[in-house]
CSV table of C-alpha atoms and ligand atoms in Angstrom, one decimal:
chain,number,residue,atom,x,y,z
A,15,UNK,CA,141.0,178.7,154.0
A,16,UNK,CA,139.4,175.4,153.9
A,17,UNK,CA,137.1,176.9,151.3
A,18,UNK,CA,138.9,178.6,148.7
A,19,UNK,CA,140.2,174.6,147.6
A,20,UNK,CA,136.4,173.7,147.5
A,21,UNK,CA,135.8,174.5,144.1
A,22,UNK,CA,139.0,173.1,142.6
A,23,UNK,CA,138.2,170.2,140.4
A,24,UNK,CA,135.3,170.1,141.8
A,25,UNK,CA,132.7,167.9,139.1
A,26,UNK,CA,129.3,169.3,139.6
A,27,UNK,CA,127.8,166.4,139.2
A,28,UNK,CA,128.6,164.1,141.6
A,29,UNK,CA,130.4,166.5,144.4
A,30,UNK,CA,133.4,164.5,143.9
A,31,UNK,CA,136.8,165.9,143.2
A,32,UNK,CA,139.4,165.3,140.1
A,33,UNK,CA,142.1,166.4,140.8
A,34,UNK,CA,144.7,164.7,138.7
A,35,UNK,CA,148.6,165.2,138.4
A,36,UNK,CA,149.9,168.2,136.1
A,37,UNK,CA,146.1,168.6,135.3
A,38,UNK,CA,144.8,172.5,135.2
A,39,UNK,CA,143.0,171.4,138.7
A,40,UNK,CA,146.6,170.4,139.9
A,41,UNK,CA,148.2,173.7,139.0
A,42,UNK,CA,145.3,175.6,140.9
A,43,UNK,CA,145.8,173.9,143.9
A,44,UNK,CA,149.2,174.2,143.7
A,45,UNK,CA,148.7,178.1,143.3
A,46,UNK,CA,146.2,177.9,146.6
A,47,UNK,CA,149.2,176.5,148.6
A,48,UNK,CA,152.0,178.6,147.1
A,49,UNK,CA,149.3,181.8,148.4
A,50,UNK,CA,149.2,180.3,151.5
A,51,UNK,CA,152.8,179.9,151.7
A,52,UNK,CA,153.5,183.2,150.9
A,53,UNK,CA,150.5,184.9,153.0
A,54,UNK,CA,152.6,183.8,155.5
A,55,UNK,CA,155.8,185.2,155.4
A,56,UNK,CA,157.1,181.3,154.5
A,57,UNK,CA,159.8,180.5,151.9
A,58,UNK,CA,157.8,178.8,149.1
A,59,UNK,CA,159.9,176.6,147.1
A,60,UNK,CA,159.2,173.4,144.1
A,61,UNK,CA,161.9,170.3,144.3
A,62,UNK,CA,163.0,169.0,141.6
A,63,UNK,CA,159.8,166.3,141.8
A,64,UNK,CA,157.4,168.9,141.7
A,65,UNK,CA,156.7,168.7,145.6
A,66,UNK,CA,155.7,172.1,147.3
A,67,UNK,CA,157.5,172.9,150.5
A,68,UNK,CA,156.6,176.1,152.4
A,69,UNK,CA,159.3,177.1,155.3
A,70,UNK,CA,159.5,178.7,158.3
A,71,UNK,CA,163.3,178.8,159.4
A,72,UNK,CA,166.6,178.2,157.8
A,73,UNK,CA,166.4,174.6,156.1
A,74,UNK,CA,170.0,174.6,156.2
A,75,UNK,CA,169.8,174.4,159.8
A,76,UNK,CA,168.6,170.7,159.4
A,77,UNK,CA,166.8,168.3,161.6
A,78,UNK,CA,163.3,170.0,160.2
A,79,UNK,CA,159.9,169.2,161.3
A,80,UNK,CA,157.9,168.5,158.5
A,81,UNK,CA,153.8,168.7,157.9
A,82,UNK,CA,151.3,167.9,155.0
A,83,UNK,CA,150.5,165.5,152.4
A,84,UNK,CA,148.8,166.1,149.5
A,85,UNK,CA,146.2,168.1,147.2
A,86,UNK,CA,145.6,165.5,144.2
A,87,UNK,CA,142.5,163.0,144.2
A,88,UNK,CA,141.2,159.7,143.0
A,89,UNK,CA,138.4,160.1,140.7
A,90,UNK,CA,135.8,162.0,142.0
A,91,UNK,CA,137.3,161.0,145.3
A,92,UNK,CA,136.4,163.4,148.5
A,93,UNK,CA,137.4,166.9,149.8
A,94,UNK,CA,139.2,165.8,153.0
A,95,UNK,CA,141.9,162.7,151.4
A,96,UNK,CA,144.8,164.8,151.1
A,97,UNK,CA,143.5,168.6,151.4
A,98,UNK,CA,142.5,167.8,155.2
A,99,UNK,CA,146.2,167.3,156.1
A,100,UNK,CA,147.6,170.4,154.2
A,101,UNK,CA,145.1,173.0,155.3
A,102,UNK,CA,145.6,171.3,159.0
A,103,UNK,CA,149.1,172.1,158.7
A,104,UNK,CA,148.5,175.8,157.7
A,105,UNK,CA,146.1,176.3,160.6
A,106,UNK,CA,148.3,174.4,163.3
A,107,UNK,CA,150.8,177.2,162.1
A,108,UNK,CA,148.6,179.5,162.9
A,109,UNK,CA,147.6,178.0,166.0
A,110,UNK,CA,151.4,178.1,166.9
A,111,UNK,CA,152.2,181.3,166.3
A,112,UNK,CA,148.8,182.6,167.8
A,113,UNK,CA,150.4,180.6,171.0
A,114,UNK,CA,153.6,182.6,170.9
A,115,UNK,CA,155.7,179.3,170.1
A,116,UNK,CA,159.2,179.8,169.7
A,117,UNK,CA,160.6,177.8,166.8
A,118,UNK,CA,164.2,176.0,167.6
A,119,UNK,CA,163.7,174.0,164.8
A,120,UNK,CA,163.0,175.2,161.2
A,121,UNK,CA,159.6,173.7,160.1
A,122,UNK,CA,157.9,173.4,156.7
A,123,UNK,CA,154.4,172.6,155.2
A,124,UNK,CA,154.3,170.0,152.2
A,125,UNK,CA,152.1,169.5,149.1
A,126,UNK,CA,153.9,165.6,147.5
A,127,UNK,CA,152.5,165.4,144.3
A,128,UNK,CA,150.3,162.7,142.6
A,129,UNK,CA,150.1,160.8,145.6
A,130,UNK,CA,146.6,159.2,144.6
A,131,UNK,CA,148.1,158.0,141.3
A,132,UNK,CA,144.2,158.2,139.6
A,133,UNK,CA,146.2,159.8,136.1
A,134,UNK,CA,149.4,157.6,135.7
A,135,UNK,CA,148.6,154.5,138.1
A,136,UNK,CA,151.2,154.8,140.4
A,137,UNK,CA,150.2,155.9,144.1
A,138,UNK,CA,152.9,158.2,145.8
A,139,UNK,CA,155.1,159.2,142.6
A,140,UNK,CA,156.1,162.8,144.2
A,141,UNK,CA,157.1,160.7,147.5
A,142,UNK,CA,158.6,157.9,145.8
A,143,UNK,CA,161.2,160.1,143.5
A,144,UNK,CA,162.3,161.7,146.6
A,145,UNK,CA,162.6,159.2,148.7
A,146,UNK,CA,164.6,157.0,145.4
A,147,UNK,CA,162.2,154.3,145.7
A,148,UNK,CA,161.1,155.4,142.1
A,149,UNK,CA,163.8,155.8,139.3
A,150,UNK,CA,163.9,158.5,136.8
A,151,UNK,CA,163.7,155.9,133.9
A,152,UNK,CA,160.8,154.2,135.4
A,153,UNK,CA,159.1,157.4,136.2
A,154,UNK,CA,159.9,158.3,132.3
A,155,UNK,CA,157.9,155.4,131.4
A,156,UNK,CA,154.4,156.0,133.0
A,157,UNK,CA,151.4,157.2,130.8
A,158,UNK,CA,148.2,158.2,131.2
A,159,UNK,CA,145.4,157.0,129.4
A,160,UNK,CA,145.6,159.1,126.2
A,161,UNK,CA,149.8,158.1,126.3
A,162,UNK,CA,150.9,161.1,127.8
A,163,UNK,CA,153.7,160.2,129.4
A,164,UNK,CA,154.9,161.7,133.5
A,165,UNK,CA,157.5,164.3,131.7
A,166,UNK,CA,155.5,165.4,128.9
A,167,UNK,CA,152.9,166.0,131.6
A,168,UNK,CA,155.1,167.9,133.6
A,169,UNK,CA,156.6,169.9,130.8
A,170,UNK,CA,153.3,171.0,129.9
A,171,UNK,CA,152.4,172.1,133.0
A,172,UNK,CA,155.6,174.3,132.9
A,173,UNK,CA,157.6,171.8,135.6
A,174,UNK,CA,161.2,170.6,134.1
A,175,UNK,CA,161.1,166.9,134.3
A,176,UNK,CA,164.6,166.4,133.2
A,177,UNK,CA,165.8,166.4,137.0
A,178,UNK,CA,163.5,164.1,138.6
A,179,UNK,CA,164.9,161.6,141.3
A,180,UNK,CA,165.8,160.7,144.4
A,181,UNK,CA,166.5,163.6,147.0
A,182,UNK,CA,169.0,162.7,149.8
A,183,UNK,CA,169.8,166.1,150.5
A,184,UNK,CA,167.0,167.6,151.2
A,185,UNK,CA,165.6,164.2,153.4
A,186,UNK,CA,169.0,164.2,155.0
A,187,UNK,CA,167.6,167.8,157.3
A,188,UNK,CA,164.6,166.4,157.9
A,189,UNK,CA,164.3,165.3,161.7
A,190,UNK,CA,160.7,163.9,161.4
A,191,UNK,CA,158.0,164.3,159.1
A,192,UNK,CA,154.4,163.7,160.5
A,193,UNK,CA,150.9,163.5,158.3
A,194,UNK,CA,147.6,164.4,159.4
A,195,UNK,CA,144.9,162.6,157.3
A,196,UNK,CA,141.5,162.1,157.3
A,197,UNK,CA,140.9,158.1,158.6
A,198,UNK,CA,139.4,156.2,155.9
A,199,UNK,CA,138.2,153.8,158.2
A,200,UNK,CA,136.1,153.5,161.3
A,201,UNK,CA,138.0,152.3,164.1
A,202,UNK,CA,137.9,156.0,165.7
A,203,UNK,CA,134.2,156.1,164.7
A,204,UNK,CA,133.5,152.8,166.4
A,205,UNK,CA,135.6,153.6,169.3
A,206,UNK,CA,134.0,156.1,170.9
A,207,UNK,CA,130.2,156.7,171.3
A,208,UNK,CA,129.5,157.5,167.5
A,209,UNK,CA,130.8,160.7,165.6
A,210,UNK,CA,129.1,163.6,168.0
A,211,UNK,CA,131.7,165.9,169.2
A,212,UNK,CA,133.7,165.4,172.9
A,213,UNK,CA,132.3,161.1,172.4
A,214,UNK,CA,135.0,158.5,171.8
A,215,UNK,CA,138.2,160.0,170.3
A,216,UNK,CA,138.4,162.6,167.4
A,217,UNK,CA,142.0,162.1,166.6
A,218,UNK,CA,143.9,158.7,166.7
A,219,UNK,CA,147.8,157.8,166.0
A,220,UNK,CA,148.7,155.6,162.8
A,221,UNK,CA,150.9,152.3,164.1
A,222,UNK,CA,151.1,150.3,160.6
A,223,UNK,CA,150.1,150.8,156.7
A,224,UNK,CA,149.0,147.6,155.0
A,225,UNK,CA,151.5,145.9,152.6
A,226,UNK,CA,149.6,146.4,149.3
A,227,UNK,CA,150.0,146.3,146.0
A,228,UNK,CA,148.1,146.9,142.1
A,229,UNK,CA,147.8,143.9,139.6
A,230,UNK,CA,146.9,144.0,135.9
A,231,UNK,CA,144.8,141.0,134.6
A,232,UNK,CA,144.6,141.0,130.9
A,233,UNK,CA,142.3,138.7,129.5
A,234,UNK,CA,142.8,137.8,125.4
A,235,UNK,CA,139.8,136.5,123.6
A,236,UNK,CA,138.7,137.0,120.1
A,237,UNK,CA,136.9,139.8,119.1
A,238,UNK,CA,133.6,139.0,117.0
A,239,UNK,CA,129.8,139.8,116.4
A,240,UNK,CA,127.9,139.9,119.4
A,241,UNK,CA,125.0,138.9,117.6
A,242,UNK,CA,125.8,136.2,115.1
A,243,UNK,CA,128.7,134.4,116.9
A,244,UNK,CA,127.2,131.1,118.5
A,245,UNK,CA,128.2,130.3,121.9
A,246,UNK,CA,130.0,128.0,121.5
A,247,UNK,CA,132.3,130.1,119.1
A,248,UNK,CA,133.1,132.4,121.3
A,249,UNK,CA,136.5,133.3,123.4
A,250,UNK,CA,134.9,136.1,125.4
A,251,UNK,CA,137.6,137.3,128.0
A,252,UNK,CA,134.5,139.2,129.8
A,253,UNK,CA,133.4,135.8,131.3
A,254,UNK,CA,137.0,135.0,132.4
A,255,UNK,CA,137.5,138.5,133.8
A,256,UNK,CA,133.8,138.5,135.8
A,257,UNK,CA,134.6,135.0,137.4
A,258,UNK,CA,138.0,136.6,138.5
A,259,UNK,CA,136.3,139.5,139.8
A,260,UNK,CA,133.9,136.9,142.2
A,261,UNK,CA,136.5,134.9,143.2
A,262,UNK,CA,138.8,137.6,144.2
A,263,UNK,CA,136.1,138.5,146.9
A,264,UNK,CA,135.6,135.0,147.4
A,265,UNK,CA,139.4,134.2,148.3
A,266,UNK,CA,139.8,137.5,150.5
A,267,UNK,CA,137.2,137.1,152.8
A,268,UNK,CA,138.7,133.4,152.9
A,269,UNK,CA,141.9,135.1,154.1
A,270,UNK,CA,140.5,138.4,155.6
A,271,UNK,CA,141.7,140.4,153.2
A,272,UNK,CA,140.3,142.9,151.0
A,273,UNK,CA,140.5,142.9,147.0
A,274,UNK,CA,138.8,144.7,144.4
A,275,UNK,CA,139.0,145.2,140.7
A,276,UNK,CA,137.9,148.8,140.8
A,277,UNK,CA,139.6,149.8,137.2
A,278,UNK,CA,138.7,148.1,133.7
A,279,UNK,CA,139.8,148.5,130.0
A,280,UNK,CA,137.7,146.7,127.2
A,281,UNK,CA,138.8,146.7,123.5
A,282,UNK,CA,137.1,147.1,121.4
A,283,UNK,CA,134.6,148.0,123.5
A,284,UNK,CA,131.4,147.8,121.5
A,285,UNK,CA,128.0,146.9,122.7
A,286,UNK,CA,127.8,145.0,119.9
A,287,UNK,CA,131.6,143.4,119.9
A,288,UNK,CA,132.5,140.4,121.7
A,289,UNK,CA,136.0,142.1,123.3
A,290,UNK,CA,139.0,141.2,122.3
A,291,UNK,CA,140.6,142.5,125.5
A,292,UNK,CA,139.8,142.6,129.1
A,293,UNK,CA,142.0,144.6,131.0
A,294,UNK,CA,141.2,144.7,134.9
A,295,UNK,CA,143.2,146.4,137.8
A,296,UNK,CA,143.5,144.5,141.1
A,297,UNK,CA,143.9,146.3,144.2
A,298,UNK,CA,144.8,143.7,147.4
A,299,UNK,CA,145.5,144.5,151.1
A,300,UNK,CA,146.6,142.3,153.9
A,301,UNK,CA,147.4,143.1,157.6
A,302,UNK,CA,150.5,141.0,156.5
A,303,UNK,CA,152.5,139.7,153.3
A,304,UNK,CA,151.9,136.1,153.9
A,305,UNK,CA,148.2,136.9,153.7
A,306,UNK,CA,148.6,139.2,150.6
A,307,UNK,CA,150.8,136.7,149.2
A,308,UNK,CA,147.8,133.7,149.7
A,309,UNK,CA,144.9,135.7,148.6
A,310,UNK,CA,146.7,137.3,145.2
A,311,UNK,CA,148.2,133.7,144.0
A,312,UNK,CA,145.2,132.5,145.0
A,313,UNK,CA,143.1,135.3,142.9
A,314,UNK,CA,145.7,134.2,140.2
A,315,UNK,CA,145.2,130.8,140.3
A,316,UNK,CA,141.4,131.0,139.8
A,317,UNK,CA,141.9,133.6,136.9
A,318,UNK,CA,144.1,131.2,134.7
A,319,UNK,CA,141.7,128.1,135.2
A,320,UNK,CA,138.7,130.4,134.3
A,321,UNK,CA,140.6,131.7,131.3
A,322,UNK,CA,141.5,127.9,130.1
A,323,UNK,CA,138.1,126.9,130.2
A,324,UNK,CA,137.4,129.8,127.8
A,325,UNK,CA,140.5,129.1,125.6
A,326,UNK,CA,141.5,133.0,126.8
A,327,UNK,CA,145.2,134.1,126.9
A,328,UNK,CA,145.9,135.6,130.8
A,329,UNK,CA,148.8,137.9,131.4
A,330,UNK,CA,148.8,139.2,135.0
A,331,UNK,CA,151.8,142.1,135.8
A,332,UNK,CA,152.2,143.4,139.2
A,333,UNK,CA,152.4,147.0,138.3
A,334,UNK,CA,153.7,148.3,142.1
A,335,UNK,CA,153.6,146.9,145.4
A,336,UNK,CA,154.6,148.8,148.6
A,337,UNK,CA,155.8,146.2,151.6
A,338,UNK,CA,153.9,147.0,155.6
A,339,UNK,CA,155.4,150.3,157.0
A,340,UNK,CA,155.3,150.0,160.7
A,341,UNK,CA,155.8,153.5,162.2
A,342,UNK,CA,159.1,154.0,163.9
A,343,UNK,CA,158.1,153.7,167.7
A,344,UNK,CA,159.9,156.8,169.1
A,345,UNK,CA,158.3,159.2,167.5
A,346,UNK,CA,154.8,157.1,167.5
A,347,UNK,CA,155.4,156.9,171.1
A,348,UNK,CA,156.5,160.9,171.3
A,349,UNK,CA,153.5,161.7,169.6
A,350,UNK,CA,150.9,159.8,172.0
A,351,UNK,CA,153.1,161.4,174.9
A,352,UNK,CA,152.8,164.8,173.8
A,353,UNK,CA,148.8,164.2,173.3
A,354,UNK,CA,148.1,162.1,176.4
A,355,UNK,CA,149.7,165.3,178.0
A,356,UNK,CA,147.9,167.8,176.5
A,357,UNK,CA,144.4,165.8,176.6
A,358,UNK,CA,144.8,163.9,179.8
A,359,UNK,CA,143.3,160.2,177.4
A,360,UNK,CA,145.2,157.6,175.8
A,361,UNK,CA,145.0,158.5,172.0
A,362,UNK,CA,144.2,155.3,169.8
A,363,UNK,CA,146.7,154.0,168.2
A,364,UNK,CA,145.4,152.0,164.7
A,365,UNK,CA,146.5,150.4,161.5
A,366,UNK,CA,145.3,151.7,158.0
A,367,UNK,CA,145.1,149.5,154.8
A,368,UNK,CA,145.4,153.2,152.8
A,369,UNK,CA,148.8,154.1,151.2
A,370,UNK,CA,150.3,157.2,152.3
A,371,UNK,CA,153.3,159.2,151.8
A,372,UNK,CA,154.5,159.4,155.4
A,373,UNK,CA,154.5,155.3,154.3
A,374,UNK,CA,156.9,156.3,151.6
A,375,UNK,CA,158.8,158.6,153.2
A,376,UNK,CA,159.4,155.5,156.1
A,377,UNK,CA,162.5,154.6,156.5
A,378,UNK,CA,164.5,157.5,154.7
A,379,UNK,CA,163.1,159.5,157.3
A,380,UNK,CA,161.2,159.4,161.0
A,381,UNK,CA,157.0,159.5,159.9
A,382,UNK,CA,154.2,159.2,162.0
A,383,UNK,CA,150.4,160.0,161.3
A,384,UNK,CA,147.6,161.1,162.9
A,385,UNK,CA,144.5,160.2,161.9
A,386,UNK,CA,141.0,162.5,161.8
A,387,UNK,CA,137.6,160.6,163.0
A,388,UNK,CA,136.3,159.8,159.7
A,389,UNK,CA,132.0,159.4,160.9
A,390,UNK,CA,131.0,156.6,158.5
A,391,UNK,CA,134.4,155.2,157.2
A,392,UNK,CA,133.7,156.7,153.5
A,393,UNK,CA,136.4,157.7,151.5
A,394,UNK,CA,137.5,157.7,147.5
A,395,UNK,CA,133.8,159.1,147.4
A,396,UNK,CA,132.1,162.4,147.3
A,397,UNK,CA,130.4,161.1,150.5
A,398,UNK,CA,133.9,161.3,152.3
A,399,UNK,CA,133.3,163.5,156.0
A,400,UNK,CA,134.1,165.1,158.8
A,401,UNK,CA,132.8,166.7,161.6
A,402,UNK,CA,134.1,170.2,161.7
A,403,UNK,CA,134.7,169.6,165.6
A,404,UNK,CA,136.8,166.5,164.4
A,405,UNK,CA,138.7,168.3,161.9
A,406,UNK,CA,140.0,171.1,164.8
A,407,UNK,CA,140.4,168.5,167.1
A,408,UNK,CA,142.9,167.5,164.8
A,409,UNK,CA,144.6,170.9,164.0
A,410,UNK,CA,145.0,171.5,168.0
A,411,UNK,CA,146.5,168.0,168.0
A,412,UNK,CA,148.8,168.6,165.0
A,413,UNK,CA,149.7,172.0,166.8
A,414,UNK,CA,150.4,170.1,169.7
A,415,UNK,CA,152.7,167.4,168.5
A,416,UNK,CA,154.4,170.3,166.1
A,417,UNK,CA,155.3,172.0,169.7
A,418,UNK,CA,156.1,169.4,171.2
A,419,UNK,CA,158.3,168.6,168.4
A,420,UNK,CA,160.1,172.0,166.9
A,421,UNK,CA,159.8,174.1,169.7
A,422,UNK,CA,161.5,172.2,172.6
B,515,HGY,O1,145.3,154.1,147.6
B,515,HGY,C1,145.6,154.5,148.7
B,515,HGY,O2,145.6,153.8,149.6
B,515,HGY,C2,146.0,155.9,148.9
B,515,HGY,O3,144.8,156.6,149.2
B,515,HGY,N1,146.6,156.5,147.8
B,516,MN,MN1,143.5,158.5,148.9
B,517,MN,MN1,145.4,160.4,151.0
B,518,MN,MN1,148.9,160.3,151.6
């Protein structure tokens, strides 16, 4: 199973993935799950947001126990973020019914779609639509880099956008929805005795999600000839933006946070053009909002006295933001009962600075995550890993806490 999505997207040349919304990679993968929906006997359906829910049981029934997360990527991003939580959900399933569990609860398997946000910059859109924490209108207005907009994307990919938006129905008869992802981090790494199998803890319990959020910096000069401008004639946004970039390390190790400009737009973008534009994306966590808060006015600060000194125009937009999600406690709490049970050991609880859609989905409904060991932290890279003792650690505990949750 975890094979057939290997080659999906898959770009030859760096072994990374792109896997972008309403892309032909997206509707492949979305084919993959609706086969192994169906090879299982489970009701496959689409919501109106272009999510994928498989079921098991009468959704009508409410109070459903809910699994996944999602199949897109970041550019060239890795083969667990995302896919390692679906195909974990299909094989605890399997595990299940292999056990003889008896369902008292109907249960479903979840694909949200364009949860990376890598073709329309927005992180969680399928989530965020159902959830109603992203309006139609706004939704209407998000383009990708050649102007396509979100519903022409969708329309090409044979998906009716024209009913896009929040869902209370369908959250309403959820009980609990619960995301097993691949930790993009080390704390389980570092907490045991390195990655080998059976050492330190394979599978750990999410408590918090950063508050985080994306920034555009657009820096205004003058386009001009690179080579017979003087110096002192120029207004070259590149030096304002590069400054910005430094001190936006500078001012998060200050706060110990994390900031990085990871996504850049020049225009004219000539090697022989002074640019005329400098567009560059922040992306800032914080374990908190007053930190966030100090390193990004801070970041901004720096930025306009940079672009002064250059006689450069700044315009900085906060294009989204999502607040710290602190996992409700009972069914954190349920989860490390169920697996301090079954294992006999204290599962690690930790925080993540990544954005997930169990973050999203906080608050309309119960979430909780479990995180995968994850050997060297790596992730957004073709590099991301592993251990294929790791990952089954993790389907036995999603199978575990599914029990323990839908099959009283
Ligand atoms: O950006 C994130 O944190 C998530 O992987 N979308
Ligand atoms: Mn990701
Ligand atoms: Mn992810
Ligand atoms: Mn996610």
């Amino acid at each position: 199973m975890w094979a057939d999505l290997g080659p999906i997207g898959r770009n030859p040349e760096t072994g990374g993935y792109r896997r972008y919304a309403w892309t032909g990679a997206d509707a492949d993968c979305r084919t993959w799950f609706q086969e192994q929906a169906e090879s299982r006997g489970l009701a496959y359906e689409t919501d109106r947001n272009g999510n994928q829910w498989a079921w098991l049981g009468d959704p009508s029934q409410g109070d459903a126990v809910v699994t996944g997360s999602h199949l897109d990527s970041v550019p060239d991003g890795g083969a667990f973020d995302g896919p390692l939580g679906v195909v974990s959900s299909f094989a605890a399933l399997d595990e299940l019914r292999a056990r003889g569990a008896r369902f008292t609860k109907p249960l479903a398997i979840t694909n949200f779609g364009d949860e990376e946000g890598a073709r329309f910059g927005l992180a969680c859109v399928g989530s965020r639509l159902t959830a109603g924490k992203l309006t139609r209108e706004a939704a209407y207005e998000l383009r990708d880099a050649d102007g396509v907009s979100l519903p022409q994307a969708m329309e090409a990919a044979g998906y009716d956008p024209s009913t896009i938006g929040a869902d209370p129905e369908r959250l309403a008869r959820i009980g609990a929805f619960v995301e097993l992802h691949v930790e993009q981090g080390r704390a389980l790494a570092l907490s045991g005795s390195g990655s080998a199998a059976g050492s330190g803890d394979a599978v750990g319990i999410a408590s918090a999600i950063w508050p985080h959020g994306r920034w555009r910096f657009d820096f205004r000069g003058e386009a001009n000839h690179a080579g017979t401008t003087r110096l002192v004639d120029r207004r070259d946004p590149m030096l304002s933006y590069a400054e910005t970039v430094l001190a936006a390390r500078r001012e998060a190790e200050l706060a110990g946070a994390v900031a990085t400009f990871g996504k850049i737009a020049v225009e004219p973008n000539g090697v022989n053009a002074i640019p005329s534009l400098v567009r560059g994306w922040l992306d800032s966590r914080a374990a908190d909002q007053a930190t966030l808060d100090t390193v990004v006015t801070a970041i901004e600060k720096a930025a306009r006295e940079y672009a002064d000194r250059h006689g450069i125009d700044l315009d900085v937009v906060r294009e989204s933001f999502t607040p710290v999600v602190e996992f409700e406690h009972a069914l954190r709490d349920e989860l490390g009962a169920v697996l301090r049970e079954r294992t006999g050991r204290e599962v690690p609880v930790l925080g993540t600075g990544a954005g997930h859609d169990a973050g999203i989905l906080s608050g309309s409904i119960p979430t909780a995550m479990l995180f995968v060991r994850n050997p060297t932290g790596v992730s957004h890279s073709p590099a991301e890993h592993a251990a294929e003792d790791d990952c089954l650690a993790g389907v036995q505990a999603l199978a575990d806490v599914l029990e323990g949750l839908a099959c009283r």
